[in-house]
């Protein structure tokens, strides 16, 4: 049983277990295969890869220009080939970007790993479009009225990742230090990358 199923709805857990058993009986699935796939997205790629892309973009203006223009060469530089089209949305002092899939749960697995449960929930999917400012406030992110919120609807062919603003207090930081500060939520657009504790101005 894959570990990410352990916190799911008991009905879904039972269905998944039944499906796994059936597929193994038919010889279509090796024991441990689901766990291996989950581990790959959680550990080997996952938010870590998105964080590394952002950290490099913060440090390298030419990489950032390429990333927001056509991300494919940047993804290839990180060993990612042949994935769905990924568009990088740059946050600015005037614009905050928010990613949703209103139809289902399309999500850039290759750079963010497994989607969080709330991303797939009907309230998130509808409110991100109807009242993004109120939704973000409830999720702990107050976006000033003067700042525009742009909502991007993902599809099976086109996925999005947010390039958040670099926080103050990180001047002189290395790519590794910056990447360690970046978690999944800012890359979906539901949080900001935090200013490090005790940091001075950037
Ligand atoms: Fe979808």
mmCIF file with all atom_site columns, N, CA, C and O in Angstrom, residues 20-47:
data_model
loop_
_atom_site.group_PDB
_atom_site.id
_atom_site.type_symbol
_atom_site.label_atom_id
_atom_site.label_alt_id
_atom_site.label_comp_id
_atom_site.label_asym_id
_atom_site.label_entity_id
_atom_site.label_seq_id
_atom_site.pdbx_PDB_ins_code
_atom_site.Cartn_x
_atom_site.Cartn_y
_atom_site.Cartn_z
_atom_site.occupancy
_atom_site.B_iso_or_equiv
_atom_site.pdbx_formal_charge
_atom_site.auth_seq_id
_atom_site.auth_comp_id
_atom_site.auth_asym_id
_atom_site.auth_atom_id
_atom_site.pdbx_PDB_model_num
ATOM 1   N N  . UNK A 1 20 ? -5.136 -2.333  -6.680  1.00 0.00 ? 20 UNK A N  1
ATOM 2   C CA . UNK A 1 20 ? -3.746 -2.814  -6.667  1.00 0.00 ? 20 UNK A CA 1
ATOM 3   C C  . UNK A 1 20 ? -3.721 -4.343  -6.686  1.00 0.00 ? 20 UNK A C  1
ATOM 4   O O  . UNK A 1 20 ? -2.943 -4.951  -7.427  1.00 0.00 ? 20 UNK A O  1
ATOM 5   N N  . UNK A 1 21 ? -4.586 -4.969  -5.845  1.00 0.00 ? 21 UNK A N  1
ATOM 6   C CA . UNK A 1 21 ? -4.624 -6.436  -5.771  1.00 0.00 ? 21 UNK A CA 1
ATOM 7   C C  . UNK A 1 21 ? -4.999 -7.035  -7.119  1.00 0.00 ? 21 UNK A C  1
ATOM 8   O O  . UNK A 1 21 ? -4.377 -7.994  -7.581  1.00 0.00 ? 21 UNK A O  1
ATOM 9   N N  . UNK A 1 22 ? -6.034 -6.470  -7.746  1.00 0.00 ? 22 UNK A N  1
ATOM 10  C CA . UNK A 1 22 ? -6.482 -6.976  -9.043  1.00 0.00 ? 22 UNK A CA 1
ATOM 11  C C  . UNK A 1 22 ? -5.374 -6.880  -10.088 1.00 0.00 ? 22 UNK A C  1
ATOM 12  O O  . UNK A 1 22 ? -5.118 -7.826  -10.840 1.00 0.00 ? 22 UNK A O  1
ATOM 13  N N  . UNK A 1 23 ? -4.722 -5.722  -10.122 1.00 0.00 ? 23 UNK A N  1
ATOM 14  C CA . UNK A 1 23 ? -3.666 -5.512  -11.122 1.00 0.00 ? 23 UNK A CA 1
ATOM 15  C C  . UNK A 1 23 ? -2.493 -6.461  -10.876 1.00 0.00 ? 23 UNK A C  1
ATOM 16  O O  . UNK A 1 23 ? -1.868 -6.951  -11.822 1.00 0.00 ? 23 UNK A O  1
ATOM 17  N N  . UNK A 1 24 ? -2.200 -6.734  -9.589  1.00 0.00 ? 24 UNK A N  1
ATOM 18  C CA . UNK A 1 24 ? -1.104 -7.671  -9.287  1.00 0.00 ? 24 UNK A CA 1
ATOM 19  C C  . UNK A 1 24 ? -1.499 -9.088  -9.681  1.00 0.00 ? 24 UNK A C  1
ATOM 20  O O  . UNK A 1 24 ? -0.690 -9.825  -10.240 1.00 0.00 ? 24 UNK A O  1
ATOM 21  N N  . UNK A 1 25 ? -2.762 -9.440  -9.406  1.00 0.00 ? 25 UNK A N  1
ATOM 22  C CA . UNK A 1 25 ? -3.248 -10.774 -9.794  1.00 0.00 ? 25 UNK A CA 1
ATOM 23  C C  . UNK A 1 25 ? -3.121 -11.000 -11.288 1.00 0.00 ? 25 UNK A C  1
ATOM 24  O O  . UNK A 1 25 ? -2.775 -12.079 -11.756 1.00 0.00 ? 25 UNK A O  1
ATOM 25  N N  . UNK A 1 26 ? -3.393 -9.941  -12.052 1.00 0.00 ? 26 UNK A N  1
ATOM 26  C CA . UNK A 1 26 ? -3.333 -10.048 -13.513 1.00 0.00 ? 26 UNK A CA 1
ATOM 27  C C  . UNK A 1 26 ? -1.909 -9.915  -14.033 1.00 0.00 ? 26 UNK A C  1
ATOM 28  O O  . UNK A 1 26 ? -1.672 -9.957  -15.244 1.00 0.00 ? 26 UNK A O  1
ATOM 29  N N  . UNK A 1 27 ? -0.964 -9.694  -13.130 1.00 0.00 ? 27 UNK A N  1
ATOM 30  C CA . UNK A 1 27 ? 0.432  -9.592  -13.540 1.00 0.00 ? 27 UNK A CA 1
ATOM 31  C C  . UNK A 1 27 ? 0.774  -8.268  -14.191 1.00 0.00 ? 27 UNK A C  1
ATOM 32  O O  . UNK A 1 27 ? 1.804  -8.136  -14.853 1.00 0.00 ? 27 UNK A O  1
ATOM 33  N N  . UNK A 1 28 ? -0.095 -7.260  -14.013 1.00 0.00 ? 28 UNK A N  1
ATOM 34  C CA . UNK A 1 28 ? 0.154  -5.954  -14.634 1.00 0.00 ? 28 UNK A CA 1
ATOM 35  C C  . UNK A 1 28 ? 0.937  -5.024  -13.714 1.00 0.00 ? 28 UNK A C  1
ATOM 36  O O  . UNK A 1 28 ? 1.445  -4.001  -14.146 1.00 0.00 ? 28 UNK A O  1
ATOM 37  N N  . UNK A 1 29 ? 1.000  -5.375  -12.452 1.00 0.00 ? 29 UNK A N  1
ATOM 38  C CA . UNK A 1 29 ? 1.649  -4.497  -11.477 1.00 0.00 ? 29 UNK A CA 1
ATOM 39  C C  . UNK A 1 29 ? 2.504  -5.351  -10.552 1.00 0.00 ? 29 UNK A C  1
ATOM 40  O O  . UNK A 1 29 ? 2.020  -6.324  -9.970  1.00 0.00 ? 29 UNK A O  1
ATOM 41  N N  . UNK A 1 30 ? 3.763  -4.975  -10.435 1.00 0.00 ? 30 UNK A N  1
ATOM 42  C CA . UNK A 1 30 ? 4.653  -5.680  -9.504  1.00 0.00 ? 30 UNK A CA 1
ATOM 43  C C  . UNK A 1 30 ? 4.423  -5.130  -8.091  1.00 0.00 ? 30 UNK A C  1
ATOM 44  O O  . UNK A 1 30 ? 4.142  -3.942  -7.935  1.00 0.00 ? 30 UNK A O  1
ATOM 45  N N  . UNK A 1 31 ? 4.561  -5.985  -7.069  1.00 0.00 ? 31 UNK A N  1
ATOM 46  C CA . UNK A 1 31 ? 4.467  -5.449  -5.703  1.00 0.00 ? 31 UNK A CA 1
ATOM 47  C C  . UNK A 1 31 ? 5.507  -4.340  -5.505  1.00 0.00 ? 31 UNK A C  1
ATOM 48  O O  . UNK A 1 31 ? 6.649  -4.476  -5.939  1.00 0.00 ? 31 UNK A O  1
ATOM 49  N N  . UNK A 1 32 ? 5.096  -3.258  -4.874  1.00 0.00 ? 32 UNK A N  1
ATOM 50  C CA . UNK A 1 32 ? 6.036  -2.177  -4.595  1.00 0.00 ? 32 UNK A CA 1
ATOM 51  C C  . UNK A 1 32 ? 6.151  -1.150  -5.707  1.00 0.00 ? 32 UNK A C  1
ATOM 52  O O  . UNK A 1 32 ? 6.800  -0.118  -5.539  1.00 0.00 ? 32 UNK A O  1
ATOM 53  N N  . UNK A 1 33 ? 5.499  -1.422  -6.855  1.00 0.00 ? 33 UNK A N  1
ATOM 54  C CA . UNK A 1 33 ? 5.654  -0.504  -7.979  1.00 0.00 ? 33 UNK A CA 1
ATOM 55  C C  . UNK A 1 33 ? 5.022  0.858   -7.684  1.00 0.00 ? 33 UNK A C  1
ATOM 56  O O  . UNK A 1 33 ? 5.586  1.901   -7.991  1.00 0.00 ? 33 UNK A O  1
ATOM 57  N N  . UNK A 1 34 ? 3.841  0.814   -7.067  1.00 0.00 ? 34 UNK A N  1
ATOM 58  C CA . UNK A 1 34 ? 3.156  2.077   -6.757  1.00 0.00 ? 34 UNK A CA 1
ATOM 59  C C  . UNK A 1 34 ? 3.990  2.887   -5.767  1.00 0.00 ? 34 UNK A C  1
ATOM 60  O O  . UNK A 1 34 ? 4.190  4.089   -5.926  1.00 0.00 ? 34 UNK A O  1
ATOM 61  N N  . UNK A 1 35 ? 4.517  2.204   -4.759  1.00 0.00 ? 35 UNK A N  1
ATOM 62  C CA . UNK A 1 35 ? 5.364  2.900   -3.785  1.00 0.00 ? 35 UNK A CA 1
ATOM 63  C C  . UNK A 1 35 ? 6.574  3.525   -4.462  1.00 0.00 ? 35 UNK A C  1
ATOM 64  O O  . UNK A 1 35 ? 6.987  4.635   -4.122  1.00 0.00 ? 35 UNK A O  1
ATOM 65  N N  . UNK A 1 36 ? 7.146  2.799   -5.428  1.00 0.00 ? 36 UNK A N  1
ATOM 66  C CA . UNK A 1 36 ? 8.337  3.306   -6.105  1.00 0.00 ? 36 UNK A CA 1
ATOM 67  C C  . UNK A 1 36 ? 8.012  4.562   -6.913  1.00 0.00 ? 36 UNK A C  1
ATOM 68  O O  . UNK A 1 36 ? 8.777  5.535   -6.911  1.00 0.00 ? 36 UNK A O  1
ATOM 69  N N  . UNK A 1 37 ? 6.844  4.560   -7.565  1.00 0.00 ? 37 UNK A N  1
ATOM 70  C CA . UNK A 1 37 ? 6.456  5.739   -8.354  1.00 0.00 ? 37 UNK A CA 1
ATOM 71  C C  . UNK A 1 37 ? 6.201  6.929   -7.434  1.00 0.00 ? 37 UNK A C  1
ATOM 72  O O  . UNK A 1 37 ? 6.657  8.051   -7.685  1.00 0.00 ? 37 UNK A O  1
ATOM 73  N N  . UNK A 1 38 ? 5.481  6.662   -6.339  1.00 0.00 ? 38 UNK A N  1
ATOM 74  C CA . UNK A 1 38 ? 5.202  7.740   -5.384  1.00 0.00 ? 38 UNK A CA 1
ATOM 75  C C  . UNK A 1 38 ? 6.508  8.297   -4.821  1.00 0.00 ? 38 UNK A C  1
ATOM 76  O O  . UNK A 1 38 ? 6.707  9.514   -4.737  1.00 0.00 ? 38 UNK A O  1
ATOM 77  N N  . UNK A 1 39 ? 7.419  7.401   -4.452  1.00 0.00 ? 39 UNK A N  1
ATOM 78  C CA . UNK A 1 39 ? 8.697  7.837   -3.881  1.00 0.00 ? 39 UNK A CA 1
ATOM 79  C C  . UNK A 1 39 ? 9.471  8.685   -4.897  1.00 0.00 ? 39 UNK A C  1
ATOM 80  O O  . UNK A 1 39 ? 10.118 9.669   -4.536  1.00 0.00 ? 39 UNK A O  1
ATOM 81  N N  . UNK A 1 40 ? 9.367  8.298   -6.161  1.00 0.00 ? 40 UNK A N  1
ATOM 82  C CA . UNK A 1 40 ? 10.089 9.052   -7.190  1.00 0.00 ? 40 UNK A CA 1
ATOM 83  C C  . UNK A 1 40 ? 9.590  10.491  -7.243  1.00 0.00 ? 40 UNK A C  1
ATOM 84  O O  . UNK A 1 40 ? 10.367 11.442  -7.285  1.00 0.00 ? 40 UNK A O  1
ATOM 85  N N  . UNK A 1 41 ? 8.263  10.651  -7.209  1.00 0.00 ? 41 UNK A N  1
ATOM 86  C CA . UNK A 1 41 ? 7.726  12.011  -7.300  1.00 0.00 ? 41 UNK A CA 1
ATOM 87  C C  . UNK A 1 41 ? 7.911  12.784  -6.004  1.00 0.00 ? 41 UNK A C  1
ATOM 88  O O  . UNK A 1 41 ? 8.039  13.998  -6.001  1.00 0.00 ? 41 UNK A O  1
ATOM 89  N N  . UNK A 1 42 ? 7.915  12.076  -4.882  1.00 0.00 ? 42 UNK A N  1
ATOM 90  C CA . UNK A 1 42 ? 8.052  12.781  -3.606  1.00 0.00 ? 42 UNK A CA 1
ATOM 91  C C  . UNK A 1 42 ? 9.502  13.124  -3.293  1.00 0.00 ? 42 UNK A C  1
ATOM 92  O O  . UNK A 1 42 ? 9.785  14.156  -2.709  1.00 0.00 ? 42 UNK A O  1
ATOM 93  N N  . UNK A 1 43 ? 10.423 12.248  -3.676  1.00 0.00 ? 43 UNK A N  1
ATOM 94  C CA . UNK A 1 43 ? 11.811 12.424  -3.240  1.00 0.00 ? 43 UNK A CA 1
ATOM 95  C C  . UNK A 1 43 ? 12.750 12.863  -4.351  1.00 0.00 ? 43 UNK A C  1
ATOM 96  O O  . UNK A 1 43 ? 13.595 13.720  -4.148  1.00 0.00 ? 43 UNK A O  1
ATOM 97  N N  . UNK A 1 44 ? 12.605 12.244  -5.530  1.00 0.00 ? 44 UNK A N  1
ATOM 98  C CA . UNK A 1 44 ? 13.597 12.488  -6.576  1.00 0.00 ? 44 UNK A CA 1
ATOM 99  C C  . UNK A 1 44 ? 13.303 13.752  -7.371  1.00 0.00 ? 44 UNK A C  1
ATOM 100 O O  . UNK A 1 44 ? 14.209 14.424  -7.828  1.00 0.00 ? 44 UNK A O  1
ATOM 101 N N  . UNK A 1 45 ? 12.030 14.023  -7.617  1.00 0.00 ? 45 UNK A N  1
ATOM 102 C CA . UNK A 1 45 ? 11.701 15.267  -8.332  1.00 0.00 ? 45 UNK A CA 1
ATOM 103 C C  . UNK A 1 45 ? 10.995 16.148  -7.325  1.00 0.00 ? 45 UNK A C  1
ATOM 104 O O  . UNK A 1 45 ? 11.625 16.823  -6.537  1.00 0.00 ? 45 UNK A O  1
ATOM 105 N N  . UNK A 1 46 ? 9.668  16.129  -7.373  1.00 0.00 ? 46 UNK A N  1
ATOM 106 C CA . UNK A 1 46 ? 8.903  16.801  -6.341  1.00 0.00 ? 46 UNK A CA 1
ATOM 107 C C  . UNK A 1 46 ? 9.176  18.285  -6.271  1.00 0.00 ? 46 UNK A C  1
ATOM 108 O O  . UNK A 1 46 ? 9.776  18.869  -7.160  1.00 0.00 ? 46 UNK A O  1
ATOM 109 N N  . UNK A 1 47 ? 8.734  18.917  -5.206  1.00 0.00 ? 47 UNK A N  1
ATOM 110 C CA . UNK A 1 47 ? 8.904  20.362  -5.066  1.00 0.00 ? 47 UNK A CA 1
ATOM 111 C C  . UNK A 1 47 ? 10.369 20.769  -5.118  1.00 0.00 ? 47 UNK A C  1
ATOM 112 O O  . UNK A 1 47 ? 10.704 21.884  -5.467  1.00 0.00 ? 47 UNK A O  1
#
